[in-house]
XYZ file of C-alpha atoms in Angstrom:
341
model
C -45.430 110.289 -39.032
C -46.406 107.980 -36.155
C -48.112 104.843 -37.417
C -51.147 103.863 -35.423
C -51.336 100.397 -33.932
C -54.405 99.505 -35.997
C -52.202 99.255 -39.106
C -51.291 95.570 -39.567
C -47.625 94.602 -39.218
C -47.397 93.554 -42.879
C -48.257 97.115 -43.879
C -45.634 98.496 -41.492
C -43.047 96.229 -43.127
C -44.111 97.418 -46.563
C -43.858 101.051 -45.486
C -40.347 100.518 -44.180
C -39.150 98.798 -47.353
C -40.866 101.311 -49.653
C -39.447 104.217 -47.657
C -35.951 102.806 -47.960
C -36.298 102.200 -51.696
C -37.646 105.730 -52.231
C -35.103 107.556 -50.073
C -32.105 105.520 -51.263
C -32.531 106.964 -54.750
C -30.715 110.064 -53.531
C -29.528 109.606 -49.948
C -28.108 107.372 -47.248
C -30.545 105.946 -44.728
C -29.338 105.355 -41.177
C -31.715 103.176 -39.173
C -31.893 101.937 -35.604
C -34.103 99.045 -34.496
C -34.977 99.745 -30.870
C -35.532 97.105 -28.213
C -36.704 97.969 -24.693
C -35.842 95.794 -21.706
C -39.072 93.971 -20.798
C -41.109 96.777 -22.330
C -44.578 95.609 -21.284
C -43.414 94.609 -17.803
C -41.831 98.018 -17.131
C -45.009 100.016 -17.778
C -45.881 102.161 -14.752
C -49.634 101.739 -14.915
C -50.362 104.688 -12.615
C -48.648 106.965 -15.136
C -50.613 105.164 -17.834
C -53.922 105.793 -16.074
C -53.111 109.495 -15.744
C -52.448 109.623 -19.492
C -55.802 107.950 -20.158
C -57.569 110.486 -17.931
C -55.799 113.308 -19.806
C -57.216 111.827 -23.033
C -60.730 112.129 -21.647
C -61.313 108.414 -21.056
C -64.295 107.881 -18.753
C -63.037 107.842 -15.156
C -65.251 104.807 -14.414
C -63.358 102.779 -17.011
C -60.029 103.963 -15.601
C -61.176 103.031 -12.095
C -62.033 99.507 -13.258
C -58.649 99.143 -14.918
C -56.902 100.513 -11.828
C -58.693 97.895 -9.707
C -57.704 95.118 -12.119
C -54.051 96.057 -12.234
C -53.609 96.894 -8.540
C -55.108 93.526 -7.532
C -53.164 91.257 -9.890
C -52.002 88.116 -8.108
C -49.365 85.986 -9.848
C -48.018 82.513 -9.220
C -44.908 80.693 -10.374
C -45.363 77.094 -11.452
C -42.410 74.727 -11.677
C -43.443 71.251 -12.835
C -46.127 70.263 -10.276
C -45.174 72.836 -7.643
C -46.979 76.193 -7.422
C -45.594 79.105 -5.406
C -47.600 81.309 -3.095
C -49.271 84.328 -4.690
C -47.651 87.743 -4.995
C -48.884 91.117 -6.268
C -47.587 92.855 -9.403
C -46.610 96.488 -8.918
C -46.261 97.449 -12.589
C -46.567 96.174 -16.149
C -49.409 95.436 -18.525
C -50.773 91.925 -18.934
C -48.633 89.817 -21.263
C -50.731 88.450 -24.109
C -53.741 90.598 -23.219
C -55.794 91.958 -26.102
C -55.780 95.440 -24.573
C -52.060 95.518 -23.688
C -50.654 96.644 -27.094
C -53.118 99.543 -27.208
C -52.268 100.575 -23.660
C -48.552 100.381 -24.421
C -49.065 102.434 -27.576
C -50.684 105.165 -25.487
C -47.976 104.877 -22.855
C -45.187 105.694 -25.332
C -47.148 108.256 -27.367
C -45.291 111.201 -25.824
C -41.984 109.536 -26.676
C -43.062 109.032 -30.291
C -44.384 112.567 -30.512
C -41.122 114.020 -29.206
C -39.220 112.203 -31.962
C -41.711 113.324 -34.616
C -41.749 116.949 -33.418
C -37.955 117.158 -33.647
C -38.312 117.505 -37.419
C -35.075 115.548 -37.818
C -35.228 112.576 -40.156
C -36.047 111.395 -43.647
C -38.558 113.251 -45.791
C -40.959 111.961 -48.431
C -42.219 115.073 -50.161
C -42.956 117.513 -47.352
C -43.599 114.762 -44.833
C -41.018 113.907 -42.175
C -40.762 110.165 -41.549
C -38.301 109.516 -38.736
C -39.959 106.729 -36.742
C -42.164 103.699 -37.402
C -43.788 101.986 -34.439
C -45.837 98.848 -33.931
C -46.385 98.396 -30.192
C -42.838 98.075 -28.763
C -41.164 97.445 -32.144
C -39.633 100.805 -33.062
C -37.341 101.797 -35.904
C -35.717 105.205 -36.271
C -34.827 106.586 -39.724
C -32.463 109.429 -40.609
C -30.557 110.590 -43.716
C -27.268 111.262 -41.870
C -25.203 109.909 -39.002
C -25.630 113.091 -36.942
C -29.419 113.121 -37.455
C -29.833 109.557 -36.174
C -27.686 110.309 -33.126
C -29.974 113.261 -32.340
C -32.998 110.945 -32.526
C -31.283 108.424 -30.251
C -30.573 111.170 -27.709
C -34.244 112.180 -27.743
C -35.260 108.546 -27.365
C -32.941 108.109 -24.384
C -34.324 111.160 -22.565
C -37.985 110.397 -23.288
C -37.774 106.709 -22.398
C -36.300 107.570 -18.979
C -39.342 109.766 -18.268
C -41.648 106.754 -18.571
C -39.334 104.290 -16.787
C -38.321 102.398 -19.945
C -34.738 101.299 -20.596
C -33.264 100.504 -24.005
C -31.665 97.098 -24.247
C -28.409 98.151 -25.894
C -27.407 94.531 -26.551
C -30.441 94.021 -28.793
C -30.853 97.568 -30.102
C -28.946 97.545 -33.397
C -28.196 99.926 -36.266
C -28.124 99.385 -40.019
C -26.809 101.601 -42.803
C -28.389 101.580 -46.266
C -26.157 102.962 -48.997
C -27.562 105.261 -51.728
C -28.180 103.677 -55.126
C -26.665 106.723 -56.817
C -22.922 106.034 -56.512
C -22.149 109.716 -57.012
C -23.615 110.314 -53.543
C -21.617 107.503 -51.928
C -18.716 109.129 -50.058
C -17.845 106.506 -47.378
C -18.903 103.107 -46.060
C -17.355 103.466 -42.588
C -19.037 105.427 -39.794
C -18.446 105.789 -36.044
C -20.743 103.777 -33.752
C -23.980 105.202 -32.413
C -24.578 105.572 -28.697
C -27.499 105.552 -26.294
C -26.196 107.230 -23.186
C -22.731 105.705 -22.741
C -23.601 102.417 -24.408
C -22.312 101.705 -27.916
C -24.715 100.163 -30.423
C -23.784 97.414 -32.842
C -24.002 97.609 -36.649
C -25.637 94.606 -38.351
C -26.030 93.621 -42.032
C -29.542 92.239 -41.514
C -32.352 92.306 -38.952
C -35.659 90.522 -38.503
C -38.288 93.248 -38.122
C -41.848 92.074 -37.404
C -40.959 88.631 -38.725
C -39.462 89.860 -42.019
C -35.690 89.673 -42.584
C -34.452 93.045 -43.804
C -30.919 93.282 -45.244
C -28.794 96.361 -45.870
C -28.872 95.719 -49.634
C -32.689 95.256 -49.571
C -32.404 91.747 -51.034
C -35.220 89.327 -50.149
C -33.076 86.201 -50.557
C -32.550 85.779 -46.802
C -36.276 86.093 -46.117
C -37.108 83.548 -48.840
C -34.674 81.104 -47.234
C -36.327 81.747 -43.857
C -39.714 80.902 -45.353
C -38.310 77.716 -46.930
C -36.943 76.517 -43.586
C -40.176 77.413 -41.833
C -42.315 75.469 -44.306
C -40.154 72.357 -44.060
C -40.405 72.498 -40.254
C -44.201 72.924 -40.266
C -44.695 70.168 -42.831
C -42.444 67.710 -40.967
C -44.402 68.297 -37.768
C -47.664 67.566 -39.603
C -46.233 64.403 -41.175
C -44.990 63.137 -37.814
C -48.243 63.759 -35.942
C -50.994 63.407 -38.551
C -49.688 61.039 -41.255
C -52.506 58.539 -40.644
C -55.371 61.060 -40.795
C -57.930 61.152 -43.605
C -57.365 63.197 -46.741
C -60.010 65.742 -45.672
C -58.308 66.323 -42.319
C -54.892 66.567 -43.981
C -56.188 69.186 -46.402
C -57.546 71.263 -43.542
C -54.266 71.003 -41.651
C -52.119 71.787 -44.684
C -54.166 74.844 -45.623
C -54.061 76.091 -42.029
C -50.386 75.533 -41.222
C -48.490 75.328 -44.516
C -50.206 77.968 -46.649
C -49.798 80.765 -44.106
C -47.027 82.566 -45.984
C -46.846 85.714 -43.912
C -45.016 88.220 -46.084
C -44.346 86.744 -49.519
C -46.158 89.702 -51.106
C -43.260 91.925 -49.999
C -40.655 90.117 -52.094
C -39.481 92.368 -54.909
C -35.698 91.942 -55.099
C -34.296 88.399 -55.192
C -32.330 85.917 -57.241
C -34.552 83.634 -59.280
C -32.781 80.562 -57.907
C -34.102 81.297 -54.391
C -37.685 81.468 -55.614
C -37.173 78.189 -57.524
C -35.895 76.682 -54.264
C -39.062 77.822 -52.498
C -41.266 76.356 -55.249
C -39.390 73.053 -54.948
C -39.941 73.138 -51.176
C -43.675 73.699 -51.677
C -43.965 70.806 -54.142
C -41.980 68.445 -51.894
C -44.150 69.263 -48.898
C -47.365 68.593 -50.846
C -46.102 65.240 -52.103
C -44.661 64.157 -48.742
C -47.696 65.011 -46.632
C -50.277 63.508 -48.986
C -48.325 60.339 -49.719
C -47.258 60.910 -53.310
C -44.018 59.464 -54.578
C -41.005 61.603 -55.463
C -41.415 61.365 -59.240
C -45.223 61.558 -59.356
C -46.706 64.345 -61.474
C -47.083 67.559 -59.461
C -49.994 68.603 -61.664
C -51.784 65.375 -60.824
C -51.054 65.849 -57.100
C -52.570 69.337 -57.169
C -55.629 68.098 -59.065
C -56.235 65.277 -56.577
C -55.803 67.460 -53.498
C -57.405 70.613 -54.876
C -54.486 72.704 -53.612
C -53.234 75.755 -55.536
C -49.916 75.699 -57.352
C -46.996 77.667 -55.940
C -47.365 80.299 -58.691
C -51.044 80.728 -57.800
C -50.255 81.159 -54.100
C -47.650 83.817 -54.870
C -49.858 85.658 -57.361
C -52.879 85.677 -55.019
C -50.793 87.028 -52.121
C -49.417 89.851 -54.269
C -52.830 90.692 -55.719
C -54.611 90.807 -52.355
C -51.848 92.899 -50.791
C -51.736 95.362 -53.703
C -55.519 95.709 -53.558
C -55.288 96.401 -49.842
C -52.649 99.065 -50.443
C -54.744 100.825 -53.061
C -57.687 100.982 -50.629
C -55.584 102.305 -47.738
C -56.417 105.767 -46.403
C -53.091 106.154 -44.610
C -51.453 109.348 -45.838
C -47.956 107.868 -45.903
C -49.102 104.850 -47.930
C -50.827 107.132 -50.428
C -47.708 109.310 -50.813
C -45.415 106.327 -51.302
C -47.689 104.814 -53.938
C -47.759 108.169 -55.698
C -43.935 108.332 -55.677
C -43.738 104.790 -57.072
C -46.182 105.653 -59.855
C -44.261 108.803 -60.829
C -40.949 106.881 -60.936
C -42.399 104.075 -63.044
């Protein structure tokens, strides 16, 4: 199953975690988080344009894009000095709205080769061996040998489109089965891409969410705590003298943007209490309340939601979004969860 780019990253994270939870009931899961060296910069846009023409894209649109990309002039600025212009011979525009879609099309054949191998984890009758969001790829397999096969396919296919795996940042993670009767060893030989050996890691930040090999969310909760303290301290330093109305707008915009708290399902209660304490401290500090002032009174005066309300709303909205999803893999995973409940 190749996930389309239009699926938001939060849903991709959920799919990965739900897949791991489902498969780990009866099997190992060997995963590899792939990183390409300067992925967007290495795109050969003439190969890309040929792929677009093969897809039936109007040749006039392709001609316009070819003109844009073949006439890109770049400059290097260092302090107040600007270099002379030079042309770019390859690569999609960094930060461009269209670039992720173009890159997704560029690597489609690579993704399809992995999918068509039929090697990987299965949910029902559906093979799920790769998840992709732009250049963030993760390979999934139920055995060491299966993942090595997928890595070999990845190596061959990436060379065909002039992409190179960054073996220093491409890492592997092993998830042990929950059924201890199926646990036969915890030590495995290293994986390789070409002649390069890949590193095993106990945790990895995938699309902003920290994933650990025991599927605990404690590390991600601590990341969110640190992030909120940093954002709040920046607001206090720069906007402490603003009006209450302005502060409310800033706080809602920068401190209530909890990206993936709806994904937290396995954690120690103490870490969530720590996050709630962080939230309460940030509200009091930014709006000028004293340390021992009533938190209930602070929330009433500011009109901000309590921490429990923020967490509940995030989980409710995300669950509602899942139930409305038409993605086949999401539907199957929700069905598996319901049957196991």
